[in-house]
Tab-separated table of C-alpha atoms in Angstrom:
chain	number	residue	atom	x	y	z
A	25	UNK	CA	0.000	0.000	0.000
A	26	UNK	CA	3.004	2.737	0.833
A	27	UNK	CA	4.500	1.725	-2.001
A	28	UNK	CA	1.636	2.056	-4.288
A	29	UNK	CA	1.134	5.298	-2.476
A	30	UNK	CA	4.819	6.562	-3.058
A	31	UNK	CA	4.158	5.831	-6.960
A	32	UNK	CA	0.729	7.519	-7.293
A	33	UNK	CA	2.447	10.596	-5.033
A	34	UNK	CA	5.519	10.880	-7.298
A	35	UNK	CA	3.157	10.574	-10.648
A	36	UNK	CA	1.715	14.296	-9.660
A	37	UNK	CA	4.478	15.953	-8.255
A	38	UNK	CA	5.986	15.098	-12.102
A	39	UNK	CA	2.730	15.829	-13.521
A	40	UNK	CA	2.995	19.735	-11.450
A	41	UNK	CA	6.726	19.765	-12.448
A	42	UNK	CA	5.943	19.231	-16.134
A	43	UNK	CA	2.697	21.544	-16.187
A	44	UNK	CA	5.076	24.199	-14.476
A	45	UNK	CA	7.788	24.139	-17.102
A	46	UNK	CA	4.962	24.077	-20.314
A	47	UNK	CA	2.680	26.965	-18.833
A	48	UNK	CA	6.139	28.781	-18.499
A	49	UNK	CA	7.358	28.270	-21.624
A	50	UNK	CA	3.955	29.466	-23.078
A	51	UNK	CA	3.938	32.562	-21.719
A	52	UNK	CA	7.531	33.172	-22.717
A	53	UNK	CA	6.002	33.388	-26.700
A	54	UNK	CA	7.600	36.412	-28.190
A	55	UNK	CA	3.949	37.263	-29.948
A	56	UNK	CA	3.455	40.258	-27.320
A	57	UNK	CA	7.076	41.688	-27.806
A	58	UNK	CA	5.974	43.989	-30.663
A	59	UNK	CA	3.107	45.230	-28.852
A	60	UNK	CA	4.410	46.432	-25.985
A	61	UNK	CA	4.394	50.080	-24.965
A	62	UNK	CA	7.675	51.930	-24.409
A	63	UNK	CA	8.110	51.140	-20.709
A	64	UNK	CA	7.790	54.378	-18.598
A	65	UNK	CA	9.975	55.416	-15.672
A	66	UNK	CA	8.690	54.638	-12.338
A	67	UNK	CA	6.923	57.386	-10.489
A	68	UNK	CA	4.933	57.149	-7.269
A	69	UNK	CA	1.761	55.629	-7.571
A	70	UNK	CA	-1.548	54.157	-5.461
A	71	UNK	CA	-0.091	51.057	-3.242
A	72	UNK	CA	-1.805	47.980	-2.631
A	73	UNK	CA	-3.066	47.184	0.985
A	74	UNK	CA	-2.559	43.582	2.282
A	75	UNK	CA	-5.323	42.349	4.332
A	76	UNK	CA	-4.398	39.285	6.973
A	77	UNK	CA	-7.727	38.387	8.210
A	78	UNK	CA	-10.458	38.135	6.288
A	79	UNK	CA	-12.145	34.776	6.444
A	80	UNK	CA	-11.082	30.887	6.921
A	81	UNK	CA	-9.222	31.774	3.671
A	82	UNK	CA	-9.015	27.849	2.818
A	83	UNK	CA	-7.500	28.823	-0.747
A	84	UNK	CA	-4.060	30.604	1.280
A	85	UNK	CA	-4.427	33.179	-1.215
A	86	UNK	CA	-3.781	36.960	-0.209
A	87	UNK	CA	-6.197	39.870	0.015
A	88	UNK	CA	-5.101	43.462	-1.460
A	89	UNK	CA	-6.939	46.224	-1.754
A	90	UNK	CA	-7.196	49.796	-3.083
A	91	UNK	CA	-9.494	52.075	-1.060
A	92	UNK	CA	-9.338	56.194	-2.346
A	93	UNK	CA	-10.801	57.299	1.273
A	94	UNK	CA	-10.929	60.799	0.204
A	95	UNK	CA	-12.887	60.424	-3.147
A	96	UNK	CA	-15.389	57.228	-1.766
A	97	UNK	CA	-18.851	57.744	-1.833
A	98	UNK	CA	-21.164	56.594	1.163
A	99	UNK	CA	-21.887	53.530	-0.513
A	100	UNK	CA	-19.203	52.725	-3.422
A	101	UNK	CA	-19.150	50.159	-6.058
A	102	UNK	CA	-16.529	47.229	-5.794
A	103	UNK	CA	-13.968	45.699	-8.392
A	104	UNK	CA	-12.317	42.757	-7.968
A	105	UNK	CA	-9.574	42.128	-10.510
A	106	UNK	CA	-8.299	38.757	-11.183
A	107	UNK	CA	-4.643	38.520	-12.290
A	108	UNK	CA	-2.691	36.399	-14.660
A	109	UNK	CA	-0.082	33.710	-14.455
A	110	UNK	CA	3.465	34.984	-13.427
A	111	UNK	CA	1.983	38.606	-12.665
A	112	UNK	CA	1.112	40.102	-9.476
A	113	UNK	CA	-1.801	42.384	-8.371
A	114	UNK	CA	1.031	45.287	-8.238
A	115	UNK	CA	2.118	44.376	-11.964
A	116	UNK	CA	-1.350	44.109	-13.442
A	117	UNK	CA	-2.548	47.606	-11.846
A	118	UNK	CA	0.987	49.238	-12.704
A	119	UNK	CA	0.360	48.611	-16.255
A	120	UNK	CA	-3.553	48.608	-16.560
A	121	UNK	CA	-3.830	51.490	-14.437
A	122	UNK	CA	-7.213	50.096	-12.197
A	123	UNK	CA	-6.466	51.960	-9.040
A	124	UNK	CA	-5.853	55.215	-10.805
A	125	UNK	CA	-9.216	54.667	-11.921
A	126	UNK	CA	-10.618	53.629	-8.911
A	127	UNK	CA	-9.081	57.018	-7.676
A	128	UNK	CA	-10.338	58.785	-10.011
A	129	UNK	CA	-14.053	57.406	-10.062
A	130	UNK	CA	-14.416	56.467	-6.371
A	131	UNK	CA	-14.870	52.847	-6.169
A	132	UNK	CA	-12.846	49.908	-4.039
A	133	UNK	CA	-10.402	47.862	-5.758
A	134	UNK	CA	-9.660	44.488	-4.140
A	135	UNK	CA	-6.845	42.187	-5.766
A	136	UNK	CA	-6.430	38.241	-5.085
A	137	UNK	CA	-3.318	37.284	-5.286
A	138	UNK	CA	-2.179	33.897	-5.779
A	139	UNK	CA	1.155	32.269	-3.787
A	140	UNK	CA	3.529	30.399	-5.413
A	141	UNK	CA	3.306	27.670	-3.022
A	142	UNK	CA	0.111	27.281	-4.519
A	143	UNK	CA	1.306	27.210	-8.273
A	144	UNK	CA	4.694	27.586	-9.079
A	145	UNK	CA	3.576	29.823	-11.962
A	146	UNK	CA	1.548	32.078	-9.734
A	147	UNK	CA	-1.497	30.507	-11.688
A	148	UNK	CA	-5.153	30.603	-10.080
A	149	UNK	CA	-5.851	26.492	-9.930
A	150	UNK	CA	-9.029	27.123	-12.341
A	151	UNK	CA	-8.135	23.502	-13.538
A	152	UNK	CA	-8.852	21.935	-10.312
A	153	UNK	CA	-12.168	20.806	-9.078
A	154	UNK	CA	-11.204	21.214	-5.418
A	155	UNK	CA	-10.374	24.801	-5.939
A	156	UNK	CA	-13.495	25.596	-8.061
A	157	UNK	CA	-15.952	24.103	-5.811
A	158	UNK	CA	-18.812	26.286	-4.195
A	159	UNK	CA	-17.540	27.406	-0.578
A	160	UNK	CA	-14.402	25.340	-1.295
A	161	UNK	CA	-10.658	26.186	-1.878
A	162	UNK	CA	-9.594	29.140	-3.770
A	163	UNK	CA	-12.975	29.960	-4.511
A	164	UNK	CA	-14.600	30.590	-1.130
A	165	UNK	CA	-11.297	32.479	-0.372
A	166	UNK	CA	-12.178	35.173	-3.246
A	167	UNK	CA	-15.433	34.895	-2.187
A	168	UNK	CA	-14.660	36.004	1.674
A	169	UNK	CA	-12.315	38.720	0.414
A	170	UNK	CA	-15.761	40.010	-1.340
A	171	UNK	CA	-17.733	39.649	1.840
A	172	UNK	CA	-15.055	41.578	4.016
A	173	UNK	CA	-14.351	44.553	1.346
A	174	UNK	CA	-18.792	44.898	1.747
A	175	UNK	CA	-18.944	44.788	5.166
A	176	UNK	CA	-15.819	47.444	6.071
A	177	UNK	CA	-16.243	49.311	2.678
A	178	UNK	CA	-20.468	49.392	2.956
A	179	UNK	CA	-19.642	48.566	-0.643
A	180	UNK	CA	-23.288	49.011	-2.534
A	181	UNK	CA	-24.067	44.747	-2.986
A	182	UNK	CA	-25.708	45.930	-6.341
A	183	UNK	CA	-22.455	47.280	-8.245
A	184	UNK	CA	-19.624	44.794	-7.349
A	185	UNK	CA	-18.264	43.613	-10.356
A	186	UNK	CA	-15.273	41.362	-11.899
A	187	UNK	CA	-12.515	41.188	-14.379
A	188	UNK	CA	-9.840	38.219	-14.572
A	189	UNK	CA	-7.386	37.661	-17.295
A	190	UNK	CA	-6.274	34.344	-18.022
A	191	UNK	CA	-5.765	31.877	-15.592
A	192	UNK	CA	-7.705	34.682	-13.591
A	193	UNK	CA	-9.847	34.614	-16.428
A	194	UNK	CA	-11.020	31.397	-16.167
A	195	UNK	CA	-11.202	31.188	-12.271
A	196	UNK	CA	-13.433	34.289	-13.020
A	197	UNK	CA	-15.700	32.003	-14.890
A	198	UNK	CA	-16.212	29.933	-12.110
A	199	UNK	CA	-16.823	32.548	-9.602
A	200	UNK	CA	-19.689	33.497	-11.536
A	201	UNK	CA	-21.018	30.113	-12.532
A	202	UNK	CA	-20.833	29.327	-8.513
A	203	UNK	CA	-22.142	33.114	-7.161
A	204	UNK	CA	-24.116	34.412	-10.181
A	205	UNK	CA	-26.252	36.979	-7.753
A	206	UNK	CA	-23.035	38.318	-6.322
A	207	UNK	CA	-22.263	40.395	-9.631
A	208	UNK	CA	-23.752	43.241	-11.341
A	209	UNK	CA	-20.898	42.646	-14.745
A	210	UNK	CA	-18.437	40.378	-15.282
A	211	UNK	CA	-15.175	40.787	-17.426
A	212	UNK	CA	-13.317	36.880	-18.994
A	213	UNK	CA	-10.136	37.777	-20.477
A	214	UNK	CA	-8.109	35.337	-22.503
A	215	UNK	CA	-9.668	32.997	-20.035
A	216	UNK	CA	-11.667	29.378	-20.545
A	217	UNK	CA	-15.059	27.785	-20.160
A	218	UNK	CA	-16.525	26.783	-16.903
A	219	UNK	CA	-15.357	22.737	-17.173
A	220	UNK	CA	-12.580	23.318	-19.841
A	221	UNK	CA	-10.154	20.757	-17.942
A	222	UNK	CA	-9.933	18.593	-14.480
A	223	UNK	CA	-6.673	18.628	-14.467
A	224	UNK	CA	-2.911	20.203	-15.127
A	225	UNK	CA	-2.234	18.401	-18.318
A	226	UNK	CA	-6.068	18.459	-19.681
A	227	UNK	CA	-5.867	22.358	-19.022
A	228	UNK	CA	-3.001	22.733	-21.232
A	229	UNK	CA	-4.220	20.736	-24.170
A	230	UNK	CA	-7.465	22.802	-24.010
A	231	UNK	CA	-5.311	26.084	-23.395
A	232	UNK	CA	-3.475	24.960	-26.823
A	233	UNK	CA	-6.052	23.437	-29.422
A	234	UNK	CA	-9.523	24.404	-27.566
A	235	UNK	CA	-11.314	22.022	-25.262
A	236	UNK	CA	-13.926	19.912	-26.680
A	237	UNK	CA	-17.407	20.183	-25.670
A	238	UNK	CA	-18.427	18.744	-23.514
A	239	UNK	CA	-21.478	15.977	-23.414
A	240	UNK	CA	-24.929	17.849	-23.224
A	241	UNK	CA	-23.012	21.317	-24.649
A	242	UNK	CA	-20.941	24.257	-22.872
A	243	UNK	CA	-24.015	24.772	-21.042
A	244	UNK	CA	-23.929	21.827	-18.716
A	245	UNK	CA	-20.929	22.626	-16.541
A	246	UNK	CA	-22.748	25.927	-15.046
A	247	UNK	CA	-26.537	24.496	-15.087
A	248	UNK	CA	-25.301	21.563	-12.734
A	249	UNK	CA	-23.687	23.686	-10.477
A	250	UNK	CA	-26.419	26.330	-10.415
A	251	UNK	CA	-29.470	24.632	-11.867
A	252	UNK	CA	-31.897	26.836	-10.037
A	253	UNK	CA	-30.705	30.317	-11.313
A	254	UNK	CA	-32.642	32.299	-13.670
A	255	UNK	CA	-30.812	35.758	-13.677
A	256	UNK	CA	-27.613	36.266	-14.678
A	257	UNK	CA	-25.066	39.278	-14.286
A	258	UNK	CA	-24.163	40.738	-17.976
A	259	UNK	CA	-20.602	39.005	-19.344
A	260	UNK	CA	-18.114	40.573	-21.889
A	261	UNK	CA	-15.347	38.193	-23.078
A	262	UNK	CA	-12.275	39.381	-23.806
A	263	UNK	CA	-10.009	37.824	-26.703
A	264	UNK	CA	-6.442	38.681	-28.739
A	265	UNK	CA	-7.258	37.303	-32.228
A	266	UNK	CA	-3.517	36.083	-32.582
A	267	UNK	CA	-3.267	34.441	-29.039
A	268	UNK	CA	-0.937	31.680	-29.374
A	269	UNK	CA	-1.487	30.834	-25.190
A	270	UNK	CA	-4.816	30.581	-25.202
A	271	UNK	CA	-6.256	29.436	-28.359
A	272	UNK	CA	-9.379	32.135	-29.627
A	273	UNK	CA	-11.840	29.157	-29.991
A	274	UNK	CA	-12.024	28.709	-26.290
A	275	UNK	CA	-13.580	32.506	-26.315
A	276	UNK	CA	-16.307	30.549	-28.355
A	277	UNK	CA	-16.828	27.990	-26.092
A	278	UNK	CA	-17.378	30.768	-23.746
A	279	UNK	CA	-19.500	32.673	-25.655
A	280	UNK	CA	-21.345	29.802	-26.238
A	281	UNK	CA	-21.491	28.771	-22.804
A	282	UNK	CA	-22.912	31.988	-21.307
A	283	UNK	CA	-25.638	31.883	-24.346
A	284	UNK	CA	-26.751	28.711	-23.586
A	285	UNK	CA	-26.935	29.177	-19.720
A	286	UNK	CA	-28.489	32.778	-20.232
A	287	UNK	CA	-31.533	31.671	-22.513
A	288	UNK	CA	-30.146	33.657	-25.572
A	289	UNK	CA	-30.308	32.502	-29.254
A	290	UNK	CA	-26.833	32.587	-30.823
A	291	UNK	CA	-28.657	33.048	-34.089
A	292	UNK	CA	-30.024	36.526	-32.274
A	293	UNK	CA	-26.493	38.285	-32.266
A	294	UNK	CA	-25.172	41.285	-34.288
A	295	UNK	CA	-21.525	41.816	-35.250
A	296	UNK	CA	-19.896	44.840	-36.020
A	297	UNK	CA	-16.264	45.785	-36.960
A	298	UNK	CA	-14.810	48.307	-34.807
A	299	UNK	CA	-11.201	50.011	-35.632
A	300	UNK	CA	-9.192	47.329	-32.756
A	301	UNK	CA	-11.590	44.324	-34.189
A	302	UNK	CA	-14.407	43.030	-34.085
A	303	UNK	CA	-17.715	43.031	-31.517
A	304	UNK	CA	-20.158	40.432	-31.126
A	305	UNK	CA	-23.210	40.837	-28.958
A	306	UNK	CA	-26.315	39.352	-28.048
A	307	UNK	CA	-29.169	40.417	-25.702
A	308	UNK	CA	-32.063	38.538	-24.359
A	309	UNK	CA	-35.595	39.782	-24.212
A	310	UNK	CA	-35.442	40.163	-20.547
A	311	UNK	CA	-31.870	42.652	-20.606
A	312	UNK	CA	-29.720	40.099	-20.227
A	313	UNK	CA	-26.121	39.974	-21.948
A	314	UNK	CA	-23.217	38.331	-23.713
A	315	UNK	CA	-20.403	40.365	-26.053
A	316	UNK	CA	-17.342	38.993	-27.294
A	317	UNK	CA	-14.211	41.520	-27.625
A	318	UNK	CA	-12.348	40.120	-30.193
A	319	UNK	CA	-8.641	41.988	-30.617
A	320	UNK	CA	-6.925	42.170	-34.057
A	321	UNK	CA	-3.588	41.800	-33.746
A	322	UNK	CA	-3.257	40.837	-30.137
A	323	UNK	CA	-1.567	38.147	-28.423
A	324	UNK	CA	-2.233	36.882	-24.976
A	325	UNK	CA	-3.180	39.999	-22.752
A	326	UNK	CA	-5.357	42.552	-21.469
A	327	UNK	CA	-5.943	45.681	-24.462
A	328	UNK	CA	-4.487	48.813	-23.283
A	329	UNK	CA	-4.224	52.094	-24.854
A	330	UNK	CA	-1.073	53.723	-25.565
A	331	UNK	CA	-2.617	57.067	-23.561
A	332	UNK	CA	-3.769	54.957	-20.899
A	333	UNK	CA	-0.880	53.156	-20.558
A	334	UNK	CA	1.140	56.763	-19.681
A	335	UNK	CA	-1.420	57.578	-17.307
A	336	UNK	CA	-1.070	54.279	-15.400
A	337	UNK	CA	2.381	54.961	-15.521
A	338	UNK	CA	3.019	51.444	-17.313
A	339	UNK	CA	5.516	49.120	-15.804
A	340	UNK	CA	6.499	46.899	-18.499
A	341	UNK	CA	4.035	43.729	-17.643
A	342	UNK	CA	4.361	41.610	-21.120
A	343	UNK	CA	0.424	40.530	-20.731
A	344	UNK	CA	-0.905	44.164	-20.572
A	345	UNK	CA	-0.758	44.946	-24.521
A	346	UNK	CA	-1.172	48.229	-26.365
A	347	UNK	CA	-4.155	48.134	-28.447
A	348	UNK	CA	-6.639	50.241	-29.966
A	349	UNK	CA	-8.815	49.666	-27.317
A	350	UNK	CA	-8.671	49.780	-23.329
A	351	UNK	CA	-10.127	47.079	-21.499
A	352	UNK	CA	-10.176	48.837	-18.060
A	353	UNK	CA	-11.702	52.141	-19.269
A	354	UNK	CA	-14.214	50.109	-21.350
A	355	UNK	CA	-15.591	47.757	-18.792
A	356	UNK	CA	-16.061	51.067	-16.858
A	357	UNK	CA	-18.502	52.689	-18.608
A	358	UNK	CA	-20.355	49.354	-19.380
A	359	UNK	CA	-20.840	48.886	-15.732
A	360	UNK	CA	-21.605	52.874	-15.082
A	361	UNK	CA	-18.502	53.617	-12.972
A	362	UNK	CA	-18.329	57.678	-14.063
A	363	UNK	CA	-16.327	60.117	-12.854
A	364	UNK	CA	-18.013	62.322	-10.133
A	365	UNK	CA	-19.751	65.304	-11.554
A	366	UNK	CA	-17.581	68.271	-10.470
């Protein structure tokens, strides 16, 4: 029995080891190189909070937050931003800017961050059932980092919304697919479908050629773990066309995921071409809604523009790309985050 044991032990610390060294050497893809903004020089800029206690936290992750105290509202809207593989919440708001935003507009800003004694790649474990599980693992963590911002912040429950990119991306997907009432808008960004992959090795070969629907359709995954829900927060999806990380067609299988979970005919969309690309939406009878943000020549990233990217005082992070487009300042005024009226 031990030795079986010892065998079945050392079969996934090889499988981590190898899953470590692929998902590293896909992100090391030159495709963003050209892309990239001229770095600016560090300046002084908003700093991220750490928060120690703020639930059971069975995921270990760790809470940051942005809070502008003297521009919040009596009751402010909430972001939570998801970040990327090999980033950190400070490298992702560097370069895409969020907390300047947050200053500027008057909303709280709360960042998971993932440990690398997690994932050695600093990867949200999307892939894993354990950590995608409702009021399990990393989930419930992100969840109680939600619950604490509301209660100290008297965040407004009605405008908390969420944005992940990548691996953040996908855990994003399950956040929502697990806690639908809990958001008002919902960003995926190079991320995957709710039930893409069970594993390390099955999430790469979906990340790579596209997962394969599953039995029943994309739908599934989500209905069984929220069969009961009706109403559904509205979901933009976020995709470089010349990702070579995450293959584009898994932005399908999202689309078509969120479609078939949301009631709405795929048949009922309209397309239009837009200077950065291309937009796809679709809207239900009763308001609700899908749109897919598909980026012409864009690798694996979050869309920045160049303007923006001065203002945020861009560090340099390889997955936030200059584009004709800004995600950040986008998702904004889709959710109704304005600046204050003088």
């Amino acid at each position: 029995m031990k030795l079986g044991f010892s065998k079945t032990l050392a079969r996934v610390l090889k499988s981590q080891k190898k899953f470590s060294k692929l998902i590293a050497k896909a992100l090391k893809s030159p495709q963003n190189k050209a892309k990239r903004a001229t770095p600016i020089p560090r300046v002084a800029k908003p700093v991220l909070v750490e928060t120690d206690a703020f639930g059971s936290n069975p995921g270990r992750l760790i809470m940051k937050t942005f809070v502008p105290i003297a521009r919040l509202p009596k009751s402010p809207a909430l972001v939570v931003v998801l970040h990327g593989c090999r980033q950190t919440p400070e490298s992702l708001d560097s370069a895409a800017g969020f907390s300047i935003l947050a200053k500027e507009r008057g909303f709280v800003l709360v960042y998971p961050e993932q440990r690398s004694t997690n994932n050695s790649q600093r990867c949200f474990n999307w892939f894993r059932p354990s950590a995608v599980a409702r009021d399990r693992g990393e989930l419930l963590s992100i969840k109680q980092m939600i619950e604490h911002a509301c209660e100290r912040h008297r965040i407004d429950r009605s405008k908390i919304f969420v944005a992940g990119l990548s691996a953040g991306g996908a855990m994003t997907a399950a956040l929502v697919a697990n806690y639908p009432s809990l958001f008002a808008g919902v960003a995926i960004i190079a991320g995957m479908p709710v039930g893409s992959a069970r594993d390390a090795m099955s999430a790469l070969r979906a990340m790579k050629s596209g997962a394969p629907t599953p039995s029943g359709g994309w739908g599934r995954p989500v209905t069984e773990i929220s069969p009961e829900v009706k109403a559904w927060p509205a979901i933009t999806i976020w995709q470089g066309m010349d990702d070579k990380t995450v293959n584009p067609v898994n932005a399908l299988g999202c689309v078509a995921q969120w479609l078939k979970v949301q009631g709405i005919d795929d048949s009922s969309g309209r397309a239009e071409e837009k200077p950065w690309g291309r937009l796809q939406s679709w809207r239900a009878a009763d308001g609700q809604k899908v749109a897919l943000y598909s980026i012409r020549n864009m690798g694996h990233g979050l869309p920045i523009k160049m303007r923006d990217a001065i203002k945020s005082r861009r560090s340099g992070d390889p997955f936030v790309i200059r584009a004709d487009i800004s995600a950040p300042g986008e998702l904004l005024r889709l959710w109704g985050l304005k600046r204050p009226v003088a």
